[in-house]
Amino acid sequence: MNQPFLTLAQIDEVADAIRARTSQQPRIGMILGSGLGSLADSVQSPDVIPYSELPNWPVSTVFGHVGQLVIGALENQPVLVMQGRVHFYEGISMSQVTLPVRVMQRLGIEILIVTNAAGAINPDFEPGDLMLITDHLNFVGMAGFNPLIGPNLDELGPRFPDMSQAYDRALNDLARKAAREHGVLLQEGVYVGLSGPSFETPADLRFLRTAGADAVGMSTVPEVTVARHGGTRVLGISGISNKANLDGNTMTTHEEVIEAGRVIVPKLEKVVRSVLSLL
Ligand code: HPA
């Protein structure tokens, strides 16, 4: 697991290992972020595979990430749910961070629903809100850690993939409809992905706000970049866990992020289930 770039053969080794453990053919992949993993508990006829039993699969060391794949049905849709994800700050390569999305693509998954916990930069957002991700700022990629750096996997996508519509407009419309139908407030905005693990300084946050970010987190952008490279359609939803600390007068903690998940999960579950039933 130390080589920076995973090959197609290594990706296929994982896809084969999953096929050997389930006869189900998932169409939709889901990544559940910090404190948001309990959605996986309602998957029907689940085949559960701990990450530690899959070759090459990165295992998260972060509290709040269970670390298993749950394959089954949600709202009659065949899904593969990642209960917990790994982050770049855990010290692994971008290729490893995004391996799960590559495996999803090799398994024939067409749609990725990605969730995360994020801090609100937009002053109109409150902890507990949901935010539909309409676009992202790839700061980590701009700093030289784009997950597509390295040999291009031509079988999966082009050297220079388009990112003009990273978040699928038709799926966004379904999420808006789903939220409306269930009376759930769905904020919308731009997610900025940073490496972490330290939270932002007030100066970082003022800068990010000027740059056009509405919410900040430490994940998602690499996975979405790789998803789009391979032609996978993406729906992204952030659970706002805290107000980012622009004035320097409050502190952000991981406990706060996990706690907010309890408020966010029931709303997120309504919206995601409803989107699945509309697909
Ligand atoms: N900053 C970065 N990542 C986060 C935050 C935050 O305030 N909240 C949840 N993830």
Coordinates of C-alpha atoms and ligand atoms in Angstrom, one line a residue:
M1 CA 0.0 0.0 0.0
N2 CA 2.9 2.4 -0.1
Q3 CA 3.2 3.0 -3.8
P4 CA 1.6 6.4 -4.7
F5 CA -0.3 5.2 -7.8
L6 CA -2.6 2.2 -7.9
T7 CA -2.8 0.3 -11.1
L8 CA -5.9 -1.0 -12.9
A9 CA -4.8 -4.5 -11.9
Q10 CA -4.8 -3.5 -8.2
I11 CA -8.2 -1.8 -8.5
D12 CA -9.6 -4.9 -10.2
E13 CA -8.2 -7.2 -7.5
V14 CA -10.5 -5.3 -5.0
A15 CA -13.5 -5.4 -7.4
D16 CA -13.0 -9.2 -7.7
A17 CA -12.8 -9.6 -4.0
I18 CA -16.1 -7.8 -3.5
R19 CA -17.8 -9.8 -6.3
A20 CA -16.7 -13.0 -4.5
R21 CA -18.5 -11.8 -1.4
T22 CA -21.8 -10.7 -2.9
S23 CA -24.1 -11.7 -5.7
Q24 CA -25.8 -8.2 -5.7
Q25 CA -25.0 -5.8 -8.5
P26 CA -25.0 -2.3 -7.0
R27 CA -25.9 0.7 -9.3
I28 CA -25.4 3.5 -6.8
G29 CA -22.4 4.1 -4.5
M30 CA -22.7 6.0 -1.3
I31 CA -20.0 7.5 0.9
L32 CA -21.1 8.4 4.4
G33 CA -19.1 11.0 6.2
S34 CA -18.2 11.7 9.8
G35 CA -21.1 10.9 12.1
L36 CA -23.3 10.1 9.2
G37 CA -22.7 6.4 8.9
S38 CA -26.0 5.1 10.4
L39 CA -27.9 5.4 7.1
A40 CA -26.1 2.1 6.2
D41 CA -28.0 0.4 9.1
S42 CA -31.3 0.5 7.1
V43 CA -29.9 -1.3 4.0
Q44 CA -32.0 -4.4 3.2
S45 CA -30.5 -7.8 2.7
P46 CA -27.1 -6.4 3.5
D47 CA -23.8 -8.1 2.5
V48 CA -21.3 -6.5 4.9
I49 CA -17.6 -6.5 4.1
P50 CA -15.2 -4.9 6.7
Y51 CA -12.6 -2.8 4.8
S52 CA -9.8 -4.8 6.6
E53 CA -10.9 -7.9 4.6
L54 CA -10.4 -6.2 1.2
P55 CA -7.0 -6.1 -0.5
N56 CA -5.4 -2.6 -0.9
W57 CA -8.4 -1.0 0.7
P58 CA -7.6 2.0 3.0
V59 CA -8.9 1.7 6.5
S60 CA -9.8 4.9 8.4
T61 CA -8.3 5.5 11.8
V62 CA -10.7 8.3 12.6
F63 CA -13.4 8.0 15.3
G64 CA -16.9 8.2 13.8
H65 CA -15.9 6.1 10.7
V66 CA -17.1 2.5 11.1
G67 CA -15.0 1.1 8.2
Q68 CA -17.2 -1.4 6.2
L69 CA -19.0 -1.8 3.0
V70 CA -22.7 -2.5 3.1
I71 CA -24.1 -3.9 -0.1
G72 CA -27.9 -4.3 -0.5
A73 CA -31.1 -2.4 -1.2
L74 CA -32.3 1.0 -0.2
E75 CA -35.7 2.1 -1.5
N76 CA -35.4 -0.9 -3.9
Q77 CA -32.2 0.5 -5.4
P78 CA -29.1 -1.7 -5.4
V79 CA -26.6 0.3 -3.4
L80 CA -23.0 -0.1 -2.2
V81 CA -22.6 2.0 1.0
M82 CA -19.2 3.0 2.4
Q83 CA -19.7 3.4 6.1
G84 CA -16.7 5.6 6.8
R85 CA -14.0 6.9 4.5
V86 CA -10.3 7.7 4.6
H87 CA -8.8 11.1 4.4
F88 CA -5.6 12.4 2.9
Y89 CA -4.5 13.7 6.3
E90 CA -4.3 10.1 7.5
G91 CA -1.1 9.9 5.6
I92 CA -2.0 7.9 2.5
S93 CA -1.7 8.8 -1.1
M94 CA -4.5 10.5 -3.1
S95 CA -4.6 7.3 -5.2
Q96 CA -5.4 5.3 -2.1
V97 CA -8.0 7.9 -0.8
T98 CA -9.9 7.5 -4.1
L99 CA -9.5 3.7 -4.6
P100 CA -13.0 3.1 -3.4
V101 CA -14.4 5.2 -6.2
R102 CA -12.3 3.4 -8.8
V103 CA -13.6 0.1 -7.5
M104 CA -17.2 1.4 -7.7
Q105 CA -16.5 2.3 -11.3
R106 CA -15.2 -1.2 -12.1
L107 CA -18.2 -2.7 -10.4
G108 CA -20.5 -0.8 -12.8
I109 CA -21.7 1.8 -10.4
E110 CA -23.2 4.8 -12.3
I111 CA -24.1 7.3 -9.6
L112 CA -22.1 8.4 -6.5
I113 CA -23.9 10.0 -3.6
V114 CA -21.3 11.5 -1.3
T115 CA -21.9 13.1 2.1
N116 CA -19.6 14.8 4.5
A117 CA -19.6 16.9 7.7
A118 CA -18.6 20.5 7.0
G119 CA -18.1 23.8 8.8
A120 CA -20.3 26.7 7.7
I121 CA -18.5 29.7 6.2
N122 CA -21.7 31.2 4.8
P123 CA -23.2 33.1 7.8
D124 CA -26.7 32.1 6.8
F125 CA -26.0 28.4 7.5
E126 CA -26.7 26.9 11.0
P127 CA -25.3 23.7 12.5
G128 CA -27.7 20.9 11.6
D129 CA -28.5 22.3 8.2
L130 CA -28.0 20.3 5.0
M131 CA -26.2 21.9 2.1
L132 CA -26.5 20.6 -1.5
I133 CA -23.0 20.9 -3.0
T134 CA -23.4 22.7 -6.3
D135 CA -19.7 23.1 -6.9
H136 CA -16.4 22.8 -5.1
L137 CA -13.0 24.5 -4.7
N138 CA -10.2 22.0 -5.1
F139 CA -7.5 23.7 -3.0
V140 CA -5.6 20.5 -2.3
G141 CA -5.6 19.7 -6.0
M142 CA -4.4 23.3 -6.8
A143 CA -1.6 22.8 -4.3
G144 CA -0.3 19.8 -6.3
F145 CA -2.3 16.9 -4.8
N146 CA -4.9 16.2 -7.5
P147 CA -5.8 12.5 -7.3
L148 CA -5.4 12.2 -11.1
I149 CA -1.7 13.1 -11.0
G150 CA 0.3 10.1 -12.2
P151 CA -0.2 7.7 -15.1
N152 CA -3.6 8.2 -16.6
L153 CA -5.9 5.1 -16.4
D154 CA -7.0 5.4 -20.1
E155 CA -9.5 2.6 -19.7
L156 CA -11.4 4.7 -17.1
G157 CA -11.2 8.2 -18.4
P158 CA -9.3 11.0 -20.2
R159 CA -6.1 12.6 -19.3
F160 CA -7.7 16.1 -19.0
P161 CA -11.3 15.5 -17.7
D162 CA -13.9 18.2 -17.8
M163 CA -15.0 19.5 -14.4
S164 CA -17.5 22.1 -15.5
Q165 CA -20.5 20.2 -14.0
A166 CA -18.9 18.2 -11.3
Y167 CA -22.2 17.9 -9.4
D168 CA -25.0 16.5 -11.7
R169 CA -27.7 19.0 -12.4
A170 CA -30.5 16.4 -12.8
L171 CA -29.5 14.8 -9.5
N172 CA -29.4 18.3 -7.8
D173 CA -33.0 18.8 -9.0
L174 CA -34.0 15.5 -7.6
A175 CA -32.5 16.5 -4.2
R176 CA -34.3 19.8 -4.2
K177 CA -37.6 18.1 -5.0
A178 CA -36.9 15.5 -2.3
A179 CA -36.1 18.1 0.3
R180 CA -39.2 20.2 -0.6
E181 CA -41.5 17.1 -0.4
H182 CA -40.2 16.3 3.1
G183 CA -40.1 19.9 4.4
V184 CA -36.3 19.7 4.9
L185 CA -34.4 23.0 4.5
L186 CA -31.7 22.3 1.9
Q187 CA -29.1 25.1 1.7
E188 CA -26.9 25.2 -1.4
G189 CA -23.4 26.2 -2.0
V190 CA -19.7 25.7 -2.8
Y191 CA -17.7 23.2 -0.7
V192 CA -14.0 23.8 -0.3
G193 CA -11.9 20.7 0.4
L194 CA -8.8 21.3 2.5
S195 CA -6.3 18.6 3.7
G196 CA -6.8 19.2 7.4
P197 CA -6.3 17.7 10.0
S198 CA -6.0 21.1 11.8
F199 CA -9.1 23.2 11.6
E200 CA -8.8 26.6 9.9
T201 CA -7.6 29.8 11.4
P202 CA -9.9 32.8 11.3
A203 CA -7.6 34.3 8.6
D204 CA -7.9 31.0 6.6
L205 CA -11.7 31.3 6.9
R206 CA -11.9 34.9 5.8
F207 CA -9.8 34.0 2.8
L208 CA -12.0 31.0 1.9
R209 CA -15.1 33.2 2.2
T210 CA -13.6 35.7 -0.2
A211 CA -12.8 32.9 -2.5
G212 CA -16.4 31.9 -2.7
A213 CA -16.7 29.0 -0.3
D214 CA -19.9 28.4 1.6
A215 CA -18.7 25.3 3.6
V216 CA -15.4 23.8 4.4
G217 CA -14.3 20.2 5.0
M218 CA -11.5 17.7 4.7
S219 CA -12.9 15.2 2.2
T220 CA -15.1 14.7 -0.9
V221 CA -13.2 16.7 -3.5
P222 CA -10.7 13.9 -4.4
E223 CA -13.5 11.3 -4.6
V224 CA -15.6 13.6 -6.8
T225 CA -12.7 14.4 -9.1
V226 CA -12.0 10.7 -9.7
A227 CA -15.7 10.0 -10.1
R228 CA -16.0 12.6 -12.8
H229 CA -12.9 11.3 -14.5
G230 CA -14.6 7.9 -14.9
G231 CA -17.9 9.4 -16.0
T232 CA -19.7 8.7 -12.7
R233 CA -22.6 11.1 -11.9
V234 CA -22.3 12.8 -8.5
L235 CA -24.7 14.1 -5.9
G236 CA -23.0 15.7 -2.9
I237 CA -24.6 16.8 0.3
S238 CA -22.8 18.3 3.3
G239 CA -24.2 18.1 6.8
I240 CA -23.3 21.4 8.5
S241 CA -21.8 20.5 11.8
N242 CA -20.5 23.8 13.1
K243 CA -20.2 27.4 12.3
A244 CA -16.6 28.1 11.1
N245 CA -14.9 30.4 13.4
L246 CA -14.3 33.5 11.4
D247 CA -14.0 35.8 14.3
G248 CA -11.7 33.6 16.4
N249 CA -14.1 33.6 19.4
T250 CA -15.2 30.0 19.3
M251 CA -13.5 26.7 19.0
T252 CA -14.2 23.8 16.6
T253 CA -13.9 20.2 17.9
H254 CA -14.4 16.7 16.3
E255 CA -16.9 15.9 19.1
E256 CA -19.0 18.8 17.9
V257 CA -18.9 17.4 14.4
I258 CA -20.0 13.9 15.5
E259 CA -22.7 15.3 17.8
A260 CA -24.2 17.4 14.9
G261 CA -24.5 14.1 12.9
R262 CA -27.3 13.1 15.2
V263 CA -29.4 16.1 14.1
I264 CA -28.3 15.8 10.5
V265 CA -28.8 12.0 9.9
P266 CA -32.7 11.9 10.1
K267 CA -32.9 14.8 7.5
L268 CA -30.2 13.4 5.3
E269 CA -31.9 10.0 5.4
K270 CA -35.2 11.5 4.3
V271 CA -33.6 13.3 1.4
V272 CA -31.3 10.5 0.2
R273 CA -34.1 7.9 0.5
S274 CA -36.4 10.1 -1.5
V275 CA -33.8 10.7 -4.2
L276 CA -33.3 7.0 -4.5
S277 CA -37.0 6.4 -4.9
L278 CA -37.1 9.1 -7.6
L279 CA -34.2 7.6 -9.6
Ligands
HPA1 N1 -13.5 22.7 9.1 C1 -13.0 21.7 8.4 N2 -13.5 20.5 8.3 C2 -14.7 20.3 9.0 C3 -15.3 21.4 9.8 C4 -14.6 22.6 9.8 O1 -15.1 23.6 10.5 N3 -16.4 20.9 10.3 C5 -16.5 19.6 9.9 N4 -15.4 19.3 9.1

